[in-house]
PDB file of C-alpha atoms in Angstrom:
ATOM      1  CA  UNK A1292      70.339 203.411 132.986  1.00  0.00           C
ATOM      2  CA  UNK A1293      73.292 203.438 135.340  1.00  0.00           C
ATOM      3  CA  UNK A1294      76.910 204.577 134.459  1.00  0.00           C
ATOM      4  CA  UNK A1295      78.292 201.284 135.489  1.00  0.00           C
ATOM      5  CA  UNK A1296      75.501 199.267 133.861  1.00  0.00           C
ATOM      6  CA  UNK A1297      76.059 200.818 130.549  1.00  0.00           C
ATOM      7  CA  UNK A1298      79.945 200.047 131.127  1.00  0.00           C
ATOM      8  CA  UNK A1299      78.821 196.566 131.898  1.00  0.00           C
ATOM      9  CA  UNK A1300      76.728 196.252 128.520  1.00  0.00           C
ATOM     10  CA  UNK A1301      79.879 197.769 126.970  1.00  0.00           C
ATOM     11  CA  UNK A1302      82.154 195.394 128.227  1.00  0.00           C
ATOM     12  CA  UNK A1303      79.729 192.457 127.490  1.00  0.00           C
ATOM     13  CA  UNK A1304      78.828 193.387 123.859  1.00  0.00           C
ATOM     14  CA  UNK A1305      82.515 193.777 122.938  1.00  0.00           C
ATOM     15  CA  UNK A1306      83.366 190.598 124.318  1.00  0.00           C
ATOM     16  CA  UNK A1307      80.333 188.494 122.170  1.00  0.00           C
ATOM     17  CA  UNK A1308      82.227 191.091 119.041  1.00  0.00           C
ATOM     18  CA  UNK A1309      85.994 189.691 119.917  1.00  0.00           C
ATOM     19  CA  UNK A1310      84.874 186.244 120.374  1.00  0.00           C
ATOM     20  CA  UNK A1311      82.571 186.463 117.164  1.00  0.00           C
ATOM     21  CA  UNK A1312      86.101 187.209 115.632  1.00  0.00           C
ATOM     22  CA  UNK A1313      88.100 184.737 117.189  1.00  0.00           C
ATOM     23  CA  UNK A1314      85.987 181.582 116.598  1.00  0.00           C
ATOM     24  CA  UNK A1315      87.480 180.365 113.690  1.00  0.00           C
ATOM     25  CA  UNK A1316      90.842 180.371 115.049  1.00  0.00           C
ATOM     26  CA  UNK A1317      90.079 179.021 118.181  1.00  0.00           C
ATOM     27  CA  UNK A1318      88.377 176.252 116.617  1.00  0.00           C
ATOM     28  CA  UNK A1319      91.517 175.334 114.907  1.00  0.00           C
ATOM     29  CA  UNK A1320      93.850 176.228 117.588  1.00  0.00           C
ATOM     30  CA  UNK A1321      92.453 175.932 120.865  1.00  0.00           C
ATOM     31  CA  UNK A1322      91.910 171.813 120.916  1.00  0.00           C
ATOM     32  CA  UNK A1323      92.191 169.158 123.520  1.00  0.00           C
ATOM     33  CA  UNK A1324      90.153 166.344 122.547  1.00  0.00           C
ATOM     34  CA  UNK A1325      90.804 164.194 125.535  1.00  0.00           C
ATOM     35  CA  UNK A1326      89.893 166.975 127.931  1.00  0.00           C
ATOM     36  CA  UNK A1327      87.100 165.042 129.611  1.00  0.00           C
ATOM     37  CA  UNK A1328      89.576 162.303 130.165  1.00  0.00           C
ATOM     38  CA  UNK A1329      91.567 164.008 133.037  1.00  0.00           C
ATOM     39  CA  UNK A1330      89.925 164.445 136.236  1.00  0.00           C
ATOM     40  CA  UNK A1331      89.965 168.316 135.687  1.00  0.00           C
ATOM     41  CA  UNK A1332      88.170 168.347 132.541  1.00  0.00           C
ATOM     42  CA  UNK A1333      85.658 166.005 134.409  1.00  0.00           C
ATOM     43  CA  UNK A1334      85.209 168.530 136.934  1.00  0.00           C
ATOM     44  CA  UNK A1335      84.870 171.497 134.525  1.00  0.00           C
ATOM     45  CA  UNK A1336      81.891 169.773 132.813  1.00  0.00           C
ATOM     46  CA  UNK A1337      80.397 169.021 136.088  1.00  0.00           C
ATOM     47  CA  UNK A1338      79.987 172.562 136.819  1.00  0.00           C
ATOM     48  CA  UNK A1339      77.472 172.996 134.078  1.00  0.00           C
ATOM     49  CA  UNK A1340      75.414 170.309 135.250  1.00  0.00           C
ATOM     50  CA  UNK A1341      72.488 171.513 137.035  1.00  0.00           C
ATOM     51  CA  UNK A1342      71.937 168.565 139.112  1.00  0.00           C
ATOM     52  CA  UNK A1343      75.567 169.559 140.654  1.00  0.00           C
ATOM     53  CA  UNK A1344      74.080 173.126 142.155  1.00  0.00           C
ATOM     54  CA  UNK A1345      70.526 171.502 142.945  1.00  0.00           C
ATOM     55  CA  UNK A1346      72.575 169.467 145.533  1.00  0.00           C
ATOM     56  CA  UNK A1347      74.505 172.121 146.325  1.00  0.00           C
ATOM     57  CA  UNK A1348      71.500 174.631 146.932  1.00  0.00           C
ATOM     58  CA  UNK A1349      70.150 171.660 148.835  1.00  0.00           C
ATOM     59  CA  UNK A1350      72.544 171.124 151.114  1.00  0.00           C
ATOM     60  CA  UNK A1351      72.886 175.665 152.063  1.00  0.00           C
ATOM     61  CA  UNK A1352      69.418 175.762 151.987  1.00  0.00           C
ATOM     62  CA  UNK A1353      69.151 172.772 154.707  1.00  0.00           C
ATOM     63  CA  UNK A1354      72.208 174.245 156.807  1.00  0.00           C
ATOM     64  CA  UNK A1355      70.624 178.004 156.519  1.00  0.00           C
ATOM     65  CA  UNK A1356      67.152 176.325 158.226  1.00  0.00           C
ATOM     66  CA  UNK A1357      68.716 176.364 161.386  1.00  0.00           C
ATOM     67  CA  UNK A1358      69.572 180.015 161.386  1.00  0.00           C
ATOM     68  CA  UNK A1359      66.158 181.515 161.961  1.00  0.00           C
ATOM     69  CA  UNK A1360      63.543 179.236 162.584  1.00  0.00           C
ATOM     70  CA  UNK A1361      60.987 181.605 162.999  1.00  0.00           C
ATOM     71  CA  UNK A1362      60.646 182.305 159.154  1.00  0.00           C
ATOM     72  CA  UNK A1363      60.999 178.919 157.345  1.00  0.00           C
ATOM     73  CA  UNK A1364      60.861 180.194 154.075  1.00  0.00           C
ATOM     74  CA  UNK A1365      63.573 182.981 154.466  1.00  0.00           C
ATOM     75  CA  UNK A1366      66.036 179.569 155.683  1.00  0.00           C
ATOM     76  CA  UNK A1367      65.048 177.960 152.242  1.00  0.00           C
ATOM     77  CA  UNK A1368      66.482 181.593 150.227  1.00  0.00           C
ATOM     78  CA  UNK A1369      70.152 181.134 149.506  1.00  0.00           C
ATOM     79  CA  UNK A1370      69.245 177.678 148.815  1.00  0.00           C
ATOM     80  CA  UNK A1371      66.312 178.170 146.314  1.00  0.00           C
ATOM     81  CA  UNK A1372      68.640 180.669 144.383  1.00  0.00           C
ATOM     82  CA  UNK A1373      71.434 178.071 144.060  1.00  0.00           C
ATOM     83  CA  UNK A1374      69.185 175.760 142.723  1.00  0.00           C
ATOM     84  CA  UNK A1375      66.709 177.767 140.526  1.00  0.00           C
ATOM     85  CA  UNK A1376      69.418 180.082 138.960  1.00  0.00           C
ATOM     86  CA  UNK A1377      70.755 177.239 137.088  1.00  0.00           C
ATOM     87  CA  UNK A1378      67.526 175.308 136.145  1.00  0.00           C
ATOM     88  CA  UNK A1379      66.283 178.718 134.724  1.00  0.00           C
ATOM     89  CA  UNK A1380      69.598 179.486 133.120  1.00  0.00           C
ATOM     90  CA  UNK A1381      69.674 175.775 131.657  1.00  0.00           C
ATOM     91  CA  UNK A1382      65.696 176.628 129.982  1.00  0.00           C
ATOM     92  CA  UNK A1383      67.217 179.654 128.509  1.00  0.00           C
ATOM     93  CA  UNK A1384      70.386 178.166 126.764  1.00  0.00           C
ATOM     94  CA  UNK A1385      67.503 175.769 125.250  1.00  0.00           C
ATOM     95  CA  UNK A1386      65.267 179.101 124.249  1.00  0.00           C
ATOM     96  CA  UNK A1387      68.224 180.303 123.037  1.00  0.00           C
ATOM     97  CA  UNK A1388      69.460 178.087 121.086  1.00  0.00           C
ATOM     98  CA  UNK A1389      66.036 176.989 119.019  1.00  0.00           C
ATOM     99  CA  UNK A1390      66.054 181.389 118.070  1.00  0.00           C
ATOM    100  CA  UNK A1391      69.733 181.419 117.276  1.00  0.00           C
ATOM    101  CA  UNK A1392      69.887 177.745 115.750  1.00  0.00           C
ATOM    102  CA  UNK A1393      73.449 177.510 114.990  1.00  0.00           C
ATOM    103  CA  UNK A1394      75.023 174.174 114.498  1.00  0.00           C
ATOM    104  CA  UNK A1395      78.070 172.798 116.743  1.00  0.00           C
ATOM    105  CA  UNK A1396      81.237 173.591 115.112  1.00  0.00           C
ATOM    106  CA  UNK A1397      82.498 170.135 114.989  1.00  0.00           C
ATOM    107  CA  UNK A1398      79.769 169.060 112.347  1.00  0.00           C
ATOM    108  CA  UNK A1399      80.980 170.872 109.998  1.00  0.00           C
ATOM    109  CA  UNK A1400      84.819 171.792 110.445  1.00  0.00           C
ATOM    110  CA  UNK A1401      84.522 175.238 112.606  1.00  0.00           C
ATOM    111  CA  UNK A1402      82.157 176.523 109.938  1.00  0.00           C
ATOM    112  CA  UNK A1403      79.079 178.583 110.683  1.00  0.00           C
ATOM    113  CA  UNK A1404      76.298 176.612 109.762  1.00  0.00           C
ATOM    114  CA  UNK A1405      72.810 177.795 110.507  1.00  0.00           C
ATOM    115  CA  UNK A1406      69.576 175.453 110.312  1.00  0.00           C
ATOM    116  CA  UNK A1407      66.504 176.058 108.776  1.00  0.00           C
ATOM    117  CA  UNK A1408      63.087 176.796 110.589  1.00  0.00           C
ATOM    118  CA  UNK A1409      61.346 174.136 108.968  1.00  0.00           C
ATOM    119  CA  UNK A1410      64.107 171.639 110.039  1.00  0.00           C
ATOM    120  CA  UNK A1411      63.368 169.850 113.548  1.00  0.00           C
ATOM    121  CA  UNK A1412      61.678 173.144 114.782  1.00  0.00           C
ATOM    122  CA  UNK A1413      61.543 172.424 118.171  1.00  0.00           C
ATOM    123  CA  UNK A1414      64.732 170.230 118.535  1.00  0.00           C
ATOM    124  CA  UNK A1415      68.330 171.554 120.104  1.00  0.00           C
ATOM    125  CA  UNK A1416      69.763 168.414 119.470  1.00  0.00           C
ATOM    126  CA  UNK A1417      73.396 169.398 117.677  1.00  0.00           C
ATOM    127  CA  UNK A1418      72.601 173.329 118.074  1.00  0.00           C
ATOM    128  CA  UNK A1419      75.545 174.953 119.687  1.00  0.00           C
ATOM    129  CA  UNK A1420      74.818 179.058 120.563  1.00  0.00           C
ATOM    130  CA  UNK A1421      74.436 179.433 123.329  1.00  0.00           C
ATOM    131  CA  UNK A1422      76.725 176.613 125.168  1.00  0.00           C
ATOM    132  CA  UNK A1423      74.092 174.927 127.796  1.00  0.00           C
ATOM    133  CA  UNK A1424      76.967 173.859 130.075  1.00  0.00           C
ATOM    134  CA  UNK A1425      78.863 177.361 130.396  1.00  0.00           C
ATOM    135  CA  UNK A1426      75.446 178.661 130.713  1.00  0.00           C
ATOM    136  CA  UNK A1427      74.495 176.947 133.372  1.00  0.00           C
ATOM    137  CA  UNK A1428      78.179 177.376 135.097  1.00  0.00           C
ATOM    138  CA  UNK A1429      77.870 180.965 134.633  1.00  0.00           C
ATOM    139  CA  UNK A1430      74.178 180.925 136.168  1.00  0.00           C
ATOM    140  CA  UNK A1431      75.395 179.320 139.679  1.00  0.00           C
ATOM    141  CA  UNK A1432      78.623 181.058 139.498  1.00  0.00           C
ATOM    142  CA  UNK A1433      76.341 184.897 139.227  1.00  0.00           C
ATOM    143  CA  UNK A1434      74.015 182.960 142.361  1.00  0.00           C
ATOM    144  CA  UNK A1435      76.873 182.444 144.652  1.00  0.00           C
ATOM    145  CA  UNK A1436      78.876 185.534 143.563  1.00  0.00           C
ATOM    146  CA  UNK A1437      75.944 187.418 145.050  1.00  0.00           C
ATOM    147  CA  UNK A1438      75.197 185.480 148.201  1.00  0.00           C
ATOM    148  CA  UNK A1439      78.859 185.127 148.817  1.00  0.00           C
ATOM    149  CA  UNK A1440      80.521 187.965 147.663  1.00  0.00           C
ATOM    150  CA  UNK A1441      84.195 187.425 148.808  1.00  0.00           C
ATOM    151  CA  UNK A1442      84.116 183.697 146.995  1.00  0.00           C
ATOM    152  CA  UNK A1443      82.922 185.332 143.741  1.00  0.00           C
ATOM    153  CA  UNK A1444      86.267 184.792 141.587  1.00  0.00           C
ATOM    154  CA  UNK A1445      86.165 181.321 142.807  1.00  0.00           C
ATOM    155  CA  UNK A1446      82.698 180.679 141.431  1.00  0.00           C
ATOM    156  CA  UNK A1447      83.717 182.459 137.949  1.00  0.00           C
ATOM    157  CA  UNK A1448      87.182 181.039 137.709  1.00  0.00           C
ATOM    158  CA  UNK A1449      85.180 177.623 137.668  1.00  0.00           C
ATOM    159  CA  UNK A1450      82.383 178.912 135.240  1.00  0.00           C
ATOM    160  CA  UNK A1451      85.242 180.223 132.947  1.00  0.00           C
ATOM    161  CA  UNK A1452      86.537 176.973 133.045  1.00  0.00           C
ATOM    162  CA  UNK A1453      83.967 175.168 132.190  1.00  0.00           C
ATOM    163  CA  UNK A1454      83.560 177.185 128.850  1.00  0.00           C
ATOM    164  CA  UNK A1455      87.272 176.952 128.046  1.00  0.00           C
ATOM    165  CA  UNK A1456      86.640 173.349 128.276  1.00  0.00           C
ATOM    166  CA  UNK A1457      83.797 173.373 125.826  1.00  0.00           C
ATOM    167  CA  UNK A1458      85.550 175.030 123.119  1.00  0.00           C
ATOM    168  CA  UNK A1459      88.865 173.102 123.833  1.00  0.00           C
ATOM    169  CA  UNK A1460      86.351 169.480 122.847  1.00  0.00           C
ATOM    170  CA  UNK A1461      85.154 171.904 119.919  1.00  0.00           C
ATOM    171  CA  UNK A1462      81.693 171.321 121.158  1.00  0.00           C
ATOM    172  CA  UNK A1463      81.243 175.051 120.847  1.00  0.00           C
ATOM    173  CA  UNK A1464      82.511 177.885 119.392  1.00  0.00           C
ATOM    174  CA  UNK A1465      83.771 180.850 121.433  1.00  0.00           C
ATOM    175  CA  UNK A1466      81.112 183.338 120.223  1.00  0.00           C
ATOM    176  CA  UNK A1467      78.853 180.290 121.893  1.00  0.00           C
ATOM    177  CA  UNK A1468      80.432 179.972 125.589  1.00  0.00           C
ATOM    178  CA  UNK A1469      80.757 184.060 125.249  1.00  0.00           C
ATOM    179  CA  UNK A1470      77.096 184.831 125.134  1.00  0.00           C
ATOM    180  CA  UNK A1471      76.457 182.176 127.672  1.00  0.00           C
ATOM    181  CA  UNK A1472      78.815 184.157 129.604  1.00  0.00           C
ATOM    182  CA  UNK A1473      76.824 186.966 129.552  1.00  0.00           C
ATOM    183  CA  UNK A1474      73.693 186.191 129.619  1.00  0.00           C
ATOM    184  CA  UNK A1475      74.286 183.760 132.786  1.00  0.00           C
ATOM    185  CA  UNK A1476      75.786 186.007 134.784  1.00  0.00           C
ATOM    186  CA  UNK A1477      73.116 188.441 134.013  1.00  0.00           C
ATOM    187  CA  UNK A1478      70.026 186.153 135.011  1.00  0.00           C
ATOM    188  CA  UNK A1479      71.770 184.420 137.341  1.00  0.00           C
ATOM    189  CA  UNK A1480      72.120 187.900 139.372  1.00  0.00           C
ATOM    190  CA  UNK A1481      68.600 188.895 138.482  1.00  0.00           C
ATOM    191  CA  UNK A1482      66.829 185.900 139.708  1.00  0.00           C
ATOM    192  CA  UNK A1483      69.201 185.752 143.030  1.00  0.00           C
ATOM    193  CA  UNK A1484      68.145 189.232 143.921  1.00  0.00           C
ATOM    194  CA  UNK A1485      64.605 188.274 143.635  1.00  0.00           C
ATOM    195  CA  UNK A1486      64.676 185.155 145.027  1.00  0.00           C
ATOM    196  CA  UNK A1487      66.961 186.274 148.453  1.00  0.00           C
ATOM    197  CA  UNK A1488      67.024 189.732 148.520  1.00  0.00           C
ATOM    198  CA  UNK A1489      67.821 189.647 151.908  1.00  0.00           C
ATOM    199  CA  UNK A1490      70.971 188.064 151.267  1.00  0.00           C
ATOM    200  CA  UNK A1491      72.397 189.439 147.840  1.00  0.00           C
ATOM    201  CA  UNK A1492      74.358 191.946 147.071  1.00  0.00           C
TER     202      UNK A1492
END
């Protein structure tokens, strides 16, 4: 494995560790109920909607067509990457979160609560790790980083958001928006590079 990918794995698994840490505090301290009452906190949420970066991909994937005609499918790329990397990010946070199957932090005071197997097996309804929103956020944020590399703390600064948001409504925990974090950013890159490898960096 590369140097720098074992630094990223590093970096990643100490963050999940610090935020594993921090949750309980940050359940009691970071709080903003009314966030999704401002505009901003509107827009936050927004970015972990996936029908927010199917539009988007739409709309680069229908403005690349007319740069080279000869090969329709290569002016659909950047596009199909916008779009899939958060639809497939979206399915994993659901994955995800029937293995992990911890509860929302709100349901039960910023306590870890963990359900059983034989309860609503195949139900994520009130299941909180990962955070579907910030994964999704982070999954279009890792697309466009790679198409568009000079825009890339744009695209994170609004995926980071998003996640401070959730915890701030104590929808999630931090350990939750963490490892959606990471694992986004990760498949998000992985499917881009497959998906427009022409294009990504």
């Amino acid at each position: 494995m590369p140097r720098r990918h074992l630094v990223a794995l590093a970096l990643a698994a100490g963050a999940i560790v610090a935020a594993l840490l921090l949750d309980r505090w940050a359940f009691a301290s970071m709080v903003s109920p009314t966030i999704y009452d401002k505009d901003l906190g509107r827009l936050l949420r927004v970015a972990g909607f996936v029908p927010t970066w199917i539009l988007g991909g739409l709309a680069l994937a229908l403005h690349d067509r007319t740069l080279v005609p000869p090969v329709p499918w290569r002016g659909w790329q950047r596009g199909a990457a916008v779009m899939l990397a958060p639809v497939a990010t979206g399915l994993a946070a659901e994955v995800l979160k029937l293995l992990f199957r911890r509860e929302r932090p709100l349901d039960h005071a910023g306590a870890y609560v963990f359900r059983a197997w034989g309860d609503r097996p195949f139900s994520t309804a009130g299941l909180g790790m990962p955070s579907s929103h910030t994964l999704v956020a982070f999954g279009a944020a890792a697309a466009l980083a790679a198409l568009f590399p000079r825009t890339r703390w744009v695209w994170y600064a609004l995926a980071a958001g998003c996640g401070v948001s959730r915890v701030l409504a104590q929808a999630h925990f931090l350990s939750d928006v963490t490892v959606a974090a990471v694992v986004g950013v990760v498949l998000g890159t992985w499917l881009t590079r497959r998906l427009a490898p022409a294009y990504a960096s």
